[in-house]
Short mmCIF file of C-alpha atoms in Angstrom, two decimals:
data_model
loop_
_atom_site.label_atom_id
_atom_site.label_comp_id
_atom_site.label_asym_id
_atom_site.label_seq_id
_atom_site.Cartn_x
_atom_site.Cartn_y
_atom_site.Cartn_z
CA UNK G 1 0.00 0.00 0.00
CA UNK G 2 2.84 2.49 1.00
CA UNK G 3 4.56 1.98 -2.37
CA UNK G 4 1.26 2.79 -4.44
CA UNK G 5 0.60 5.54 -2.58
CA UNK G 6 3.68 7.00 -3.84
CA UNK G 7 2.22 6.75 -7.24
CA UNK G 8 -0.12 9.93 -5.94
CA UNK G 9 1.81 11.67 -2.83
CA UNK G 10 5.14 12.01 -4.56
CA UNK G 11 4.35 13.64 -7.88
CA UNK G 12 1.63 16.08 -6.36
CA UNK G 13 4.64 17.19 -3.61
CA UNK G 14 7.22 17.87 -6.41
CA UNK G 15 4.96 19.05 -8.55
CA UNK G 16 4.25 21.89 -6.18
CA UNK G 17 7.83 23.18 -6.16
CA UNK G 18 10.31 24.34 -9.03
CA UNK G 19 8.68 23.29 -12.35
CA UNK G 20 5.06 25.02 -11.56
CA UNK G 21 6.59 27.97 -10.82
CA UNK G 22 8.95 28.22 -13.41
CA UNK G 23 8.00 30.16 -17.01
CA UNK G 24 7.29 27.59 -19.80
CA UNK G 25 9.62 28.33 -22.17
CA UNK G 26 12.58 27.93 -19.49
CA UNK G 27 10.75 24.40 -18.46
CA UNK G 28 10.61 23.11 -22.15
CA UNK G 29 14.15 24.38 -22.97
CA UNK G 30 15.53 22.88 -19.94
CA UNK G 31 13.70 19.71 -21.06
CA UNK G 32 14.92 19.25 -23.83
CA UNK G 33 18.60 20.13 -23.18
CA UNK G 34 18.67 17.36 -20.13
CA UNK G 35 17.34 15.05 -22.80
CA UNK G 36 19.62 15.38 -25.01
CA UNK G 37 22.27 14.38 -22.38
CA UNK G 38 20.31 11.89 -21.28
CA UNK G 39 19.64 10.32 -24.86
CA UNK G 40 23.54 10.27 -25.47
CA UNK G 41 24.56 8.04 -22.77
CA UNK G 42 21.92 5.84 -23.72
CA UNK G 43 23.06 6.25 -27.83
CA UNK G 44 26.52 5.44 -26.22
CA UNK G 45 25.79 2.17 -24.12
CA UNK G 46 24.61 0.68 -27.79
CA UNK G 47 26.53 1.96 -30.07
CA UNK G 48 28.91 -0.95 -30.89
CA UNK G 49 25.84 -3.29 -30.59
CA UNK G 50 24.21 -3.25 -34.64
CA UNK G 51 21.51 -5.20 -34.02
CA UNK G 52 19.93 -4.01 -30.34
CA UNK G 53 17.38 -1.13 -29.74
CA UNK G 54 16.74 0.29 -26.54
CA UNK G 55 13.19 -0.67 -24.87
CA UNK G 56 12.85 -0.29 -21.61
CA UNK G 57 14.41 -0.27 -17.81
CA UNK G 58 13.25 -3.34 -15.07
CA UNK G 59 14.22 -4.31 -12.43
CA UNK G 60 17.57 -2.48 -11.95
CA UNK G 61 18.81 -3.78 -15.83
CA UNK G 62 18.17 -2.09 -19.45
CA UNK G 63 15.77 -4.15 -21.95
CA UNK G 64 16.24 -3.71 -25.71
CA UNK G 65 15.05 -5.43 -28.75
CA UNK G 66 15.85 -6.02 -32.12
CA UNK G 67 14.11 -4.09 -35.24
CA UNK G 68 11.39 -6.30 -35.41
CA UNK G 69 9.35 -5.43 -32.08
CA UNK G 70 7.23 -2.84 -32.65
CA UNK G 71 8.93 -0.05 -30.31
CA UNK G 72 12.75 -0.53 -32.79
CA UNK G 73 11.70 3.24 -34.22
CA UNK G 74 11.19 4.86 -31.32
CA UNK G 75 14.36 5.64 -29.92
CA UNK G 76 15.95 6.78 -33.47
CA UNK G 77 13.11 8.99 -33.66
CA UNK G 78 13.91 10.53 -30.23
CA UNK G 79 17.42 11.47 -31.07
CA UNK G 80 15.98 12.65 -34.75
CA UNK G 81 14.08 15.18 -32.63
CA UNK G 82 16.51 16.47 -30.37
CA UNK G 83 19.08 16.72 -33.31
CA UNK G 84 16.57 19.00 -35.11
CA UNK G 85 16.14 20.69 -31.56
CA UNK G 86 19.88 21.24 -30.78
CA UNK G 87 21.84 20.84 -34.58
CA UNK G 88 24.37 18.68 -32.35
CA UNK G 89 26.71 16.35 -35.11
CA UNK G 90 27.07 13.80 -32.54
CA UNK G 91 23.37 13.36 -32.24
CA UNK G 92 23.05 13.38 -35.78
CA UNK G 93 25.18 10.94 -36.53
CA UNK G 94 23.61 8.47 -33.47
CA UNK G 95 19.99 9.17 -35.07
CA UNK G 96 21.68 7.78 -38.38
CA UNK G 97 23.43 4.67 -36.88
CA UNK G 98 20.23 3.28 -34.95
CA UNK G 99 17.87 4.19 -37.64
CA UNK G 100 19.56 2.04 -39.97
CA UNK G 101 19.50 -0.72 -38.18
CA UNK G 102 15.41 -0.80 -38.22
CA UNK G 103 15.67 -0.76 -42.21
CA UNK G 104 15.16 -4.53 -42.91
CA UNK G 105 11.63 -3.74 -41.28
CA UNK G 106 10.65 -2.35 -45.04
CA UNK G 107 10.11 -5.77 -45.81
CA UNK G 108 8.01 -6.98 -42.64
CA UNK G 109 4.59 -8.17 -43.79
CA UNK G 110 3.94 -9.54 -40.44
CA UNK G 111 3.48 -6.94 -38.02
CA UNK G 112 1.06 -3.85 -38.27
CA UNK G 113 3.77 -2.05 -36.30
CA UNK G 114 5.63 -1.25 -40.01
CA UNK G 115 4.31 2.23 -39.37
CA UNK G 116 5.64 2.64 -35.87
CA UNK G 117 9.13 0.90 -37.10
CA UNK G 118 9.74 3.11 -39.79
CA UNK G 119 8.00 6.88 -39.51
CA UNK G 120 9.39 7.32 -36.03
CA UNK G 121 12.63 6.61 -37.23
CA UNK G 122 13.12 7.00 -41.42
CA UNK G 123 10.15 9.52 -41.29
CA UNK G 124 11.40 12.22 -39.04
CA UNK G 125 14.77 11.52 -40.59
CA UNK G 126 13.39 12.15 -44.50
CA UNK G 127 11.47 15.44 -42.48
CA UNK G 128 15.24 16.37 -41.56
CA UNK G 129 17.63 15.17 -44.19
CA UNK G 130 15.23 14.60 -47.30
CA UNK G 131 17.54 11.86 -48.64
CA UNK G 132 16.02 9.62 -51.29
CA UNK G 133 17.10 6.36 -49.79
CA UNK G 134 15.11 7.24 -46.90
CA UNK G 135 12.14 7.94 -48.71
CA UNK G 136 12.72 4.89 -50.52
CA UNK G 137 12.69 2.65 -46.98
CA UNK G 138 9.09 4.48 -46.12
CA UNK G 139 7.71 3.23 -49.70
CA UNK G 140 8.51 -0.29 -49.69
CA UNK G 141 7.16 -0.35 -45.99
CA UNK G 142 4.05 1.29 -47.06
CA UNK G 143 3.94 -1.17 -49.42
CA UNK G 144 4.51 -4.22 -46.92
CA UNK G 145 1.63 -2.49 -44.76
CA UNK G 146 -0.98 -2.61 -47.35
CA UNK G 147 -0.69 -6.26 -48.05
CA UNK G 148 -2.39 -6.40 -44.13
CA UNK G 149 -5.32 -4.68 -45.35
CA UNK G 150 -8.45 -6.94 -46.46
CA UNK G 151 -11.41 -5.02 -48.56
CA UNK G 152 -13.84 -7.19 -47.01
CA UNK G 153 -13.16 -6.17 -44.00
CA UNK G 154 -11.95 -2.72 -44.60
CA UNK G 155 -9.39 -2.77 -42.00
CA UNK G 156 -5.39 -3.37 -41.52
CA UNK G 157 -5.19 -6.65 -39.67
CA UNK G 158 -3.42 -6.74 -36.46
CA UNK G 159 -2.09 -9.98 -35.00
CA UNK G 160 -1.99 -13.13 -36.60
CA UNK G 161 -1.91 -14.89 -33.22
CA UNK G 162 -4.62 -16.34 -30.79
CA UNK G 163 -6.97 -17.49 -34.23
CA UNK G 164 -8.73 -19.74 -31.60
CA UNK G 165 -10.51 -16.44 -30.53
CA UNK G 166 -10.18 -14.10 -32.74
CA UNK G 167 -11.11 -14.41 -36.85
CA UNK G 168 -9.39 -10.90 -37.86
CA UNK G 169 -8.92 -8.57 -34.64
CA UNK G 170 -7.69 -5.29 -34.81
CA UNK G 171 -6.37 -3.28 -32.12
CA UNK G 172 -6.98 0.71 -31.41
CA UNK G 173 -2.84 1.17 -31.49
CA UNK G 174 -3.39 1.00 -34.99
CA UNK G 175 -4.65 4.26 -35.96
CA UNK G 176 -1.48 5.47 -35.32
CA UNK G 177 0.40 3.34 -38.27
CA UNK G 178 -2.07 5.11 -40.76
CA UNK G 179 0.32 8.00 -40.72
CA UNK G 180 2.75 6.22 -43.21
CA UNK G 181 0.29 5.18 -45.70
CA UNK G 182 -0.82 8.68 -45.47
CA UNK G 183 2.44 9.71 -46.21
CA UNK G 184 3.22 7.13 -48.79
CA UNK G 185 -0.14 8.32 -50.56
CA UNK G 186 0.98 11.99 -50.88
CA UNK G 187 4.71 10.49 -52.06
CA UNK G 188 3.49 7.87 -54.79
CA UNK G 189 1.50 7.34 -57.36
CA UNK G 190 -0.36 4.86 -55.25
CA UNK G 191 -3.55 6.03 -54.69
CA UNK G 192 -4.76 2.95 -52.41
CA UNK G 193 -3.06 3.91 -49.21
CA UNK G 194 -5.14 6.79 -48.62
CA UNK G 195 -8.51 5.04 -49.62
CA UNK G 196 -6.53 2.12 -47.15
CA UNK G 197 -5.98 4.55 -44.46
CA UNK G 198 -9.77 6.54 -44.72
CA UNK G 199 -11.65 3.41 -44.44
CA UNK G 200 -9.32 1.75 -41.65
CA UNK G 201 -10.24 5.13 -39.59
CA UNK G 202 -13.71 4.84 -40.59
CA UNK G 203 -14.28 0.79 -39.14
CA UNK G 204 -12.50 1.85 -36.21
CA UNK G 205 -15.00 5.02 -35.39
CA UNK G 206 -17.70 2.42 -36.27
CA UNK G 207 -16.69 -0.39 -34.25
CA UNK G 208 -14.33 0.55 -31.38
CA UNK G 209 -16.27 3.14 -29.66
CA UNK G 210 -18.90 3.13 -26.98
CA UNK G 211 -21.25 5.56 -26.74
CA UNK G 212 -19.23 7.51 -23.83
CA UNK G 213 -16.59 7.71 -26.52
CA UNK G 214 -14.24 5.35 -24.73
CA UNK G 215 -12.93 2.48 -26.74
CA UNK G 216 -12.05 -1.15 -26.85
CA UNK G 217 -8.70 -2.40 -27.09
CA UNK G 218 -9.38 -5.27 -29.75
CA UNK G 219 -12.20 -5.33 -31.68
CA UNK G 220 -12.02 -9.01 -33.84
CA UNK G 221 -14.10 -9.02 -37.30
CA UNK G 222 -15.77 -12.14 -39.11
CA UNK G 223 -13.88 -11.97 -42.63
CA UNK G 224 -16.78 -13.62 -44.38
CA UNK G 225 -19.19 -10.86 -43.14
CA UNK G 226 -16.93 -8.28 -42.35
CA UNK G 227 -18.80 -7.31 -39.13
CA UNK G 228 -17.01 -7.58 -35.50
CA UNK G 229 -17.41 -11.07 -33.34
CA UNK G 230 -15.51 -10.00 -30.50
CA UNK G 231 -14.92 -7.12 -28.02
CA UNK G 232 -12.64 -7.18 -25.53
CA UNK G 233 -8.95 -5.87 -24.24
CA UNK G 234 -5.38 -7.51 -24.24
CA UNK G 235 -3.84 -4.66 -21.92
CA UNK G 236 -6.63 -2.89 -20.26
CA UNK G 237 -8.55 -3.99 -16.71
CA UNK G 238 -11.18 -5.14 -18.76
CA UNK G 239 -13.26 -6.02 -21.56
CA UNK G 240 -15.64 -2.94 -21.31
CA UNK G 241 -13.08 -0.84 -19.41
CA UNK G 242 -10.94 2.19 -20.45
CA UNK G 243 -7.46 1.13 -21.08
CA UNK G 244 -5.48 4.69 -21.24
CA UNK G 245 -2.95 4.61 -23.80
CA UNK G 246 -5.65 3.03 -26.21
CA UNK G 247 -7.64 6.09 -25.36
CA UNK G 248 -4.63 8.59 -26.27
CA UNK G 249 -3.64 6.13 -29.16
CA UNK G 250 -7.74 7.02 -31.00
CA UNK G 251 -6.99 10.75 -29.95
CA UNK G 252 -3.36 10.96 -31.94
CA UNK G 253 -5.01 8.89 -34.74
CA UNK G 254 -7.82 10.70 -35.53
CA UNK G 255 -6.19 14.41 -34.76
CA UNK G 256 -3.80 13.13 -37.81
CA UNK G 257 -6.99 11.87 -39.75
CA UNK G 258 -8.11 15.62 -39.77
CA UNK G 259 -4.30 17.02 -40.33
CA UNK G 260 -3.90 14.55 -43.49
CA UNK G 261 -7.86 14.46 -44.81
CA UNK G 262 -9.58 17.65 -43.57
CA UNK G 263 -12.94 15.76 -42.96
CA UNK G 264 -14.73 16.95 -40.38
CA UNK G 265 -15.81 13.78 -38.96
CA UNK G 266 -12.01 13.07 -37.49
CA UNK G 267 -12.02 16.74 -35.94
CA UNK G 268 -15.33 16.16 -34.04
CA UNK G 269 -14.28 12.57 -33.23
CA UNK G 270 -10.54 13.97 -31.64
CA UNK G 271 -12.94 16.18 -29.49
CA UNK G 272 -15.27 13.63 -28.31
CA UNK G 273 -12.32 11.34 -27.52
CA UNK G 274 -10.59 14.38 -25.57
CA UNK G 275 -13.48 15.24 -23.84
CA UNK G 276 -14.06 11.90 -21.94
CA UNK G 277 -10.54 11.79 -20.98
CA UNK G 278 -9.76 15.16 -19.83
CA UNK G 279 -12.91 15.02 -17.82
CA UNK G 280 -13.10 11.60 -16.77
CA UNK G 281 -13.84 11.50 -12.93
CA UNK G 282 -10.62 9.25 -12.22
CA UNK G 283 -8.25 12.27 -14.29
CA UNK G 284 -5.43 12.78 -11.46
CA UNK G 285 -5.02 16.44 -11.01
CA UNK G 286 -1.56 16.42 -12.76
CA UNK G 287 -3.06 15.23 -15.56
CA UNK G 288 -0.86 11.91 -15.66
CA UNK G 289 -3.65 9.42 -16.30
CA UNK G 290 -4.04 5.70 -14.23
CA UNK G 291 -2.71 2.97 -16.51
CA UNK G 292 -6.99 2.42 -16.93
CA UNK G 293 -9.44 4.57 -15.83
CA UNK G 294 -11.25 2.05 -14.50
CA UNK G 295 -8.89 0.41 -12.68
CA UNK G 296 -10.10 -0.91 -9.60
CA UNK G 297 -7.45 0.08 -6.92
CA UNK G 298 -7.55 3.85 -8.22
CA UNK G 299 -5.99 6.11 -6.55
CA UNK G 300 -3.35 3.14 -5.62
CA UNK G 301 -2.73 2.03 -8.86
CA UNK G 302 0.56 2.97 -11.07
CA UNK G 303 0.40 5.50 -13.78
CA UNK G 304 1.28 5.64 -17.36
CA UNK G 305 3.37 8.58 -18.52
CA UNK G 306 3.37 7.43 -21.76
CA UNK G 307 -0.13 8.22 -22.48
CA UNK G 308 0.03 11.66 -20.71
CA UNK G 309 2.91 12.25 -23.24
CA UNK G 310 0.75 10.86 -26.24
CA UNK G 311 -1.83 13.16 -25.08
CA UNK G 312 0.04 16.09 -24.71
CA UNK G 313 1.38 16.19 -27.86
CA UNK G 314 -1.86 15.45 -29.73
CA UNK G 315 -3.43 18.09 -27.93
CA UNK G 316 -1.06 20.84 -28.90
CA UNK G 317 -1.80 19.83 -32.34
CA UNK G 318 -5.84 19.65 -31.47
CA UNK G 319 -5.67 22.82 -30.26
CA UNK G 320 -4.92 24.20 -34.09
CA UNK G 321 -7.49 23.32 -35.49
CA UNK G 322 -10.75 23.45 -33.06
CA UNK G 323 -12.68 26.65 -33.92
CA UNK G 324 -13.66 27.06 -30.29
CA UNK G 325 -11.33 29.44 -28.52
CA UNK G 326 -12.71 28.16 -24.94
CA UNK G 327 -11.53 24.15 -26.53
CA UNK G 328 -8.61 25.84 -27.96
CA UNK G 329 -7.45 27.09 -24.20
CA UNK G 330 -8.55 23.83 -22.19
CA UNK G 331 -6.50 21.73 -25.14
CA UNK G 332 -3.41 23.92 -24.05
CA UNK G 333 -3.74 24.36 -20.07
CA UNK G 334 -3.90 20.43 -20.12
CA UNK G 335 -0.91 20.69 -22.19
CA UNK G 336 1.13 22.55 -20.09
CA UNK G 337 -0.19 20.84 -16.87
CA UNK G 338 1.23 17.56 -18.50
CA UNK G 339 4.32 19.02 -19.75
CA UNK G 340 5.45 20.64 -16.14
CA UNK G 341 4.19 17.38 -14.98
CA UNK G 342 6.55 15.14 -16.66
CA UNK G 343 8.97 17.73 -17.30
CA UNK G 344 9.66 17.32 -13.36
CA UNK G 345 11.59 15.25 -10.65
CA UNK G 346 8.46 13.28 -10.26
CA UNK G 347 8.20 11.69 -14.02
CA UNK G 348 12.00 12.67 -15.09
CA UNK G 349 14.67 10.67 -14.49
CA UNK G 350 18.22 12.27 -12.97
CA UNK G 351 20.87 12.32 -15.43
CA UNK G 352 22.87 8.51 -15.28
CA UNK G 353 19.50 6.88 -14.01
CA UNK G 354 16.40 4.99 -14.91
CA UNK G 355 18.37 2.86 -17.21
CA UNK G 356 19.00 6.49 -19.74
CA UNK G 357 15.74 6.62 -20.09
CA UNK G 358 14.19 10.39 -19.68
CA UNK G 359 10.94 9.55 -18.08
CA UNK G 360 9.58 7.14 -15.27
CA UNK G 361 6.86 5.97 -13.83
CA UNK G 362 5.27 4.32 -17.34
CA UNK G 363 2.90 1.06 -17.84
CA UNK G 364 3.46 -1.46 -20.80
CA UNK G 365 1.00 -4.48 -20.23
CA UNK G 366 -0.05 -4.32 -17.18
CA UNK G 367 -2.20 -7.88 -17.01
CA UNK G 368 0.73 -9.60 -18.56
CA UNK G 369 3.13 -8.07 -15.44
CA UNK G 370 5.53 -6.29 -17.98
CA UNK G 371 7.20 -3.02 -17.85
CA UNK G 372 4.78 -1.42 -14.91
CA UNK G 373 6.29 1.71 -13.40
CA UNK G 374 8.91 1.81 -15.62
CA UNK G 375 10.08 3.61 -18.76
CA UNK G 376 9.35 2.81 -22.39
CA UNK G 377 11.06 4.07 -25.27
CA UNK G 378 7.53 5.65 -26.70
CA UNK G 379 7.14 7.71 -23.39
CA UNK G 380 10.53 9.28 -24.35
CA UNK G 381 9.59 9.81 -28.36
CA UNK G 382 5.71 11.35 -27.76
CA UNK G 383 6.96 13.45 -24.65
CA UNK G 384 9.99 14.74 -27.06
CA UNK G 385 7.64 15.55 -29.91
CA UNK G 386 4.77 17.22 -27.23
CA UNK G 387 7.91 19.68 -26.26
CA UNK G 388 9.11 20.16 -29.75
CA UNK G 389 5.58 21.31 -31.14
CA UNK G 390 4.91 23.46 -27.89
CA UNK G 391 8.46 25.45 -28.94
CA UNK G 392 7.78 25.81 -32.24
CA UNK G 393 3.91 26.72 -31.44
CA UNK G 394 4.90 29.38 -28.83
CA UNK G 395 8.82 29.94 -28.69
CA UNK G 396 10.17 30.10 -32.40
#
């Protein structure tokens, strides 16, 4: 009990000392620079290693991976960020070596992660260097991506496991790898990834959602009919509950429907999804959600700063393009309540600790006993990107 309740007393002390008093710019800038410190012992312990990824921290010993788990692009795309942030060669040059060993991904047909893998990593990297080859990677994994996608169903398949239970089942985290056929659409002559992507976002808004505009985790289709057979979760407390990061992962996915599509129907589906979890009754004041908001121990139960960090940053993009000046200043207070937040030495690490990881205090799979109050990889990239579109939104 004492150790969970640490999960609520700690933050809320710290939080009410240096980094809510300090002004924002100074708290993203000083972000960012400890990150980049940070980040480079981690680039360092790895370096010589060409085939290992950094994942996460447990139990007092570093966890990596190789390219194809689906958090290989995450890292690469953290030191992409802070290179554009800071223009240091040595950063560059780390960004270069670990992105290149996620390339063989281009030609992984068996994970729905391709997009993950590959824009975190090649994608920010094309943003920053425009070099053909790296455009070339994001094609051909476009390419592997699509052959996922079955027009009877209209959606991307997710796992190919568990076929016992589930016919075709597709999981919320994969709104987010819709970005690259996006991308891929606007860089070809392939017209099919958009259609791909637009009907993909459209199953999920059918399917996944409840009418308080939470959403299942896996939602498993009948091929022959193309209509859903199961509902249920793989990470979250339950079947009908409200597993956070799947929450944030619909709110990133359909803030870049709108960015990439301009239909209306993603903008007024980010809102809906933002409303029910900034308001949701079990929201912690520092606006670092419970790994579920329905989890049953709440407030003694661990937290996940990896979805505050996914939120963050798709709010600051939500913010651009709600009409509603009153959304438009709720979007960014949460913003910068999650930013001090994690920015501080409640959720940040100390320089040398936490495994080089930036943030703490994440939760991975929580029912399978993996990677609970710990960092992950993602936490670092979305919490990264969040400060990198706050300083170019308000400080450049």
């Amino acid at each position: 009990m004492m150790k969970n309740l640490l999960y609520i007393l700690f933050p809320v002390f710290l939080l009410s000392s240096c980094c809510q008093k300090q002004p924002m710019d100074d708290v993203v800038n000083n972000a960012l620079k400890f990150a980049e410190k940070q980040s480079l012992l981690l680039a360092e312990k790895y370096a010589d290693n060409d085939t290992v990824l950094p994942r996460s921290f447990e139990h007092g010993e570093n966890t990596t991976s190789v390219s194809r788990w689906w958090t290989s692009g995450f890292f690469p795309g953290v030191l992409w960020y802070l290179y554009e942030d800071s223009q240091n060669e040595k950063i560059l040059d780390y960004a270069k070596l670990y992105t290149s060993r996620v390339e063989k991904e281009k030609f992984n047909t068996k994970n729905h992660d391709v997009g993950f893998m590959l824009y975190c990593s090649f994608g920010n990297g094309f943003r920053l260097q425009n070099d053909s080859a790296y455009k070339a990677v994001l094609l051909q994994g476009a390419s592997s991506l699509s052959t996922r996608y079955n027009p009877n169903v209209g959606l991307i398949r997710s796992w190919d496991s568990k076929r016992d239970i589930w016919d075709y089942p597709v999981i919320i985290d994969n709104m987010m790898n819709l970005e690259l056929l996006l991308w891929a659409g606007k860089n070809s002559t392939e017209k099919d990834y958009r259609a791909i992507a637009i009907s993909h976002a459209d199953k999920t808004m059918e399917n996944h959602y409840r009418r308080d505009m939470s959403c299942f985790h896996v939602v498993s289709y009948d091929t022959i009919t193309g209509l859903p057979h199961v509902k249920q979760t793989h990470q979250g407390y339950s079947d009908e509950s409200a597993w956070a990061r799947g929450q944030a992962w619909g709110l990133y996915g359909y803030t870049l429907m709108y960015r990439e599509t301009r239909d209306i129907k993603y903008l007024h589906m980010a809102i809906k999804i933002a409303r029910f979890m900034i308001h949701h009754k079990n929201m912690p004041e520092d606006m670092v959600p419970y790994w579920d908001y329905d989890a049953p121990g709440i407030p003694n139960e661990p937290r996940d700063a990896s979805t505050a960090a996914l939120m963050a940053s798709a709010l600051i993009e939500l913010s651009g393009y709600v009409q509603d000046k009153r959304l438009e200043k709720e979007y960014l207070d949460v913003t910068e309540k999650q930013i001090r937040s994690l920015a501080s030495p409640a959720y940040t690490a100390k320089l040398g600790e936490n495994g080089n990881f930036i943030l703490m205090h994440s939760t991975g799979n929580y029912p399978q006993n993996s990677e609970i109050d710990a960092p992950l990889t993602y936490a670092d990239y979305y919490y990264i990107e969040a400060l990198m579109r706050w300083k170019k939104k308000f400080m450049n």
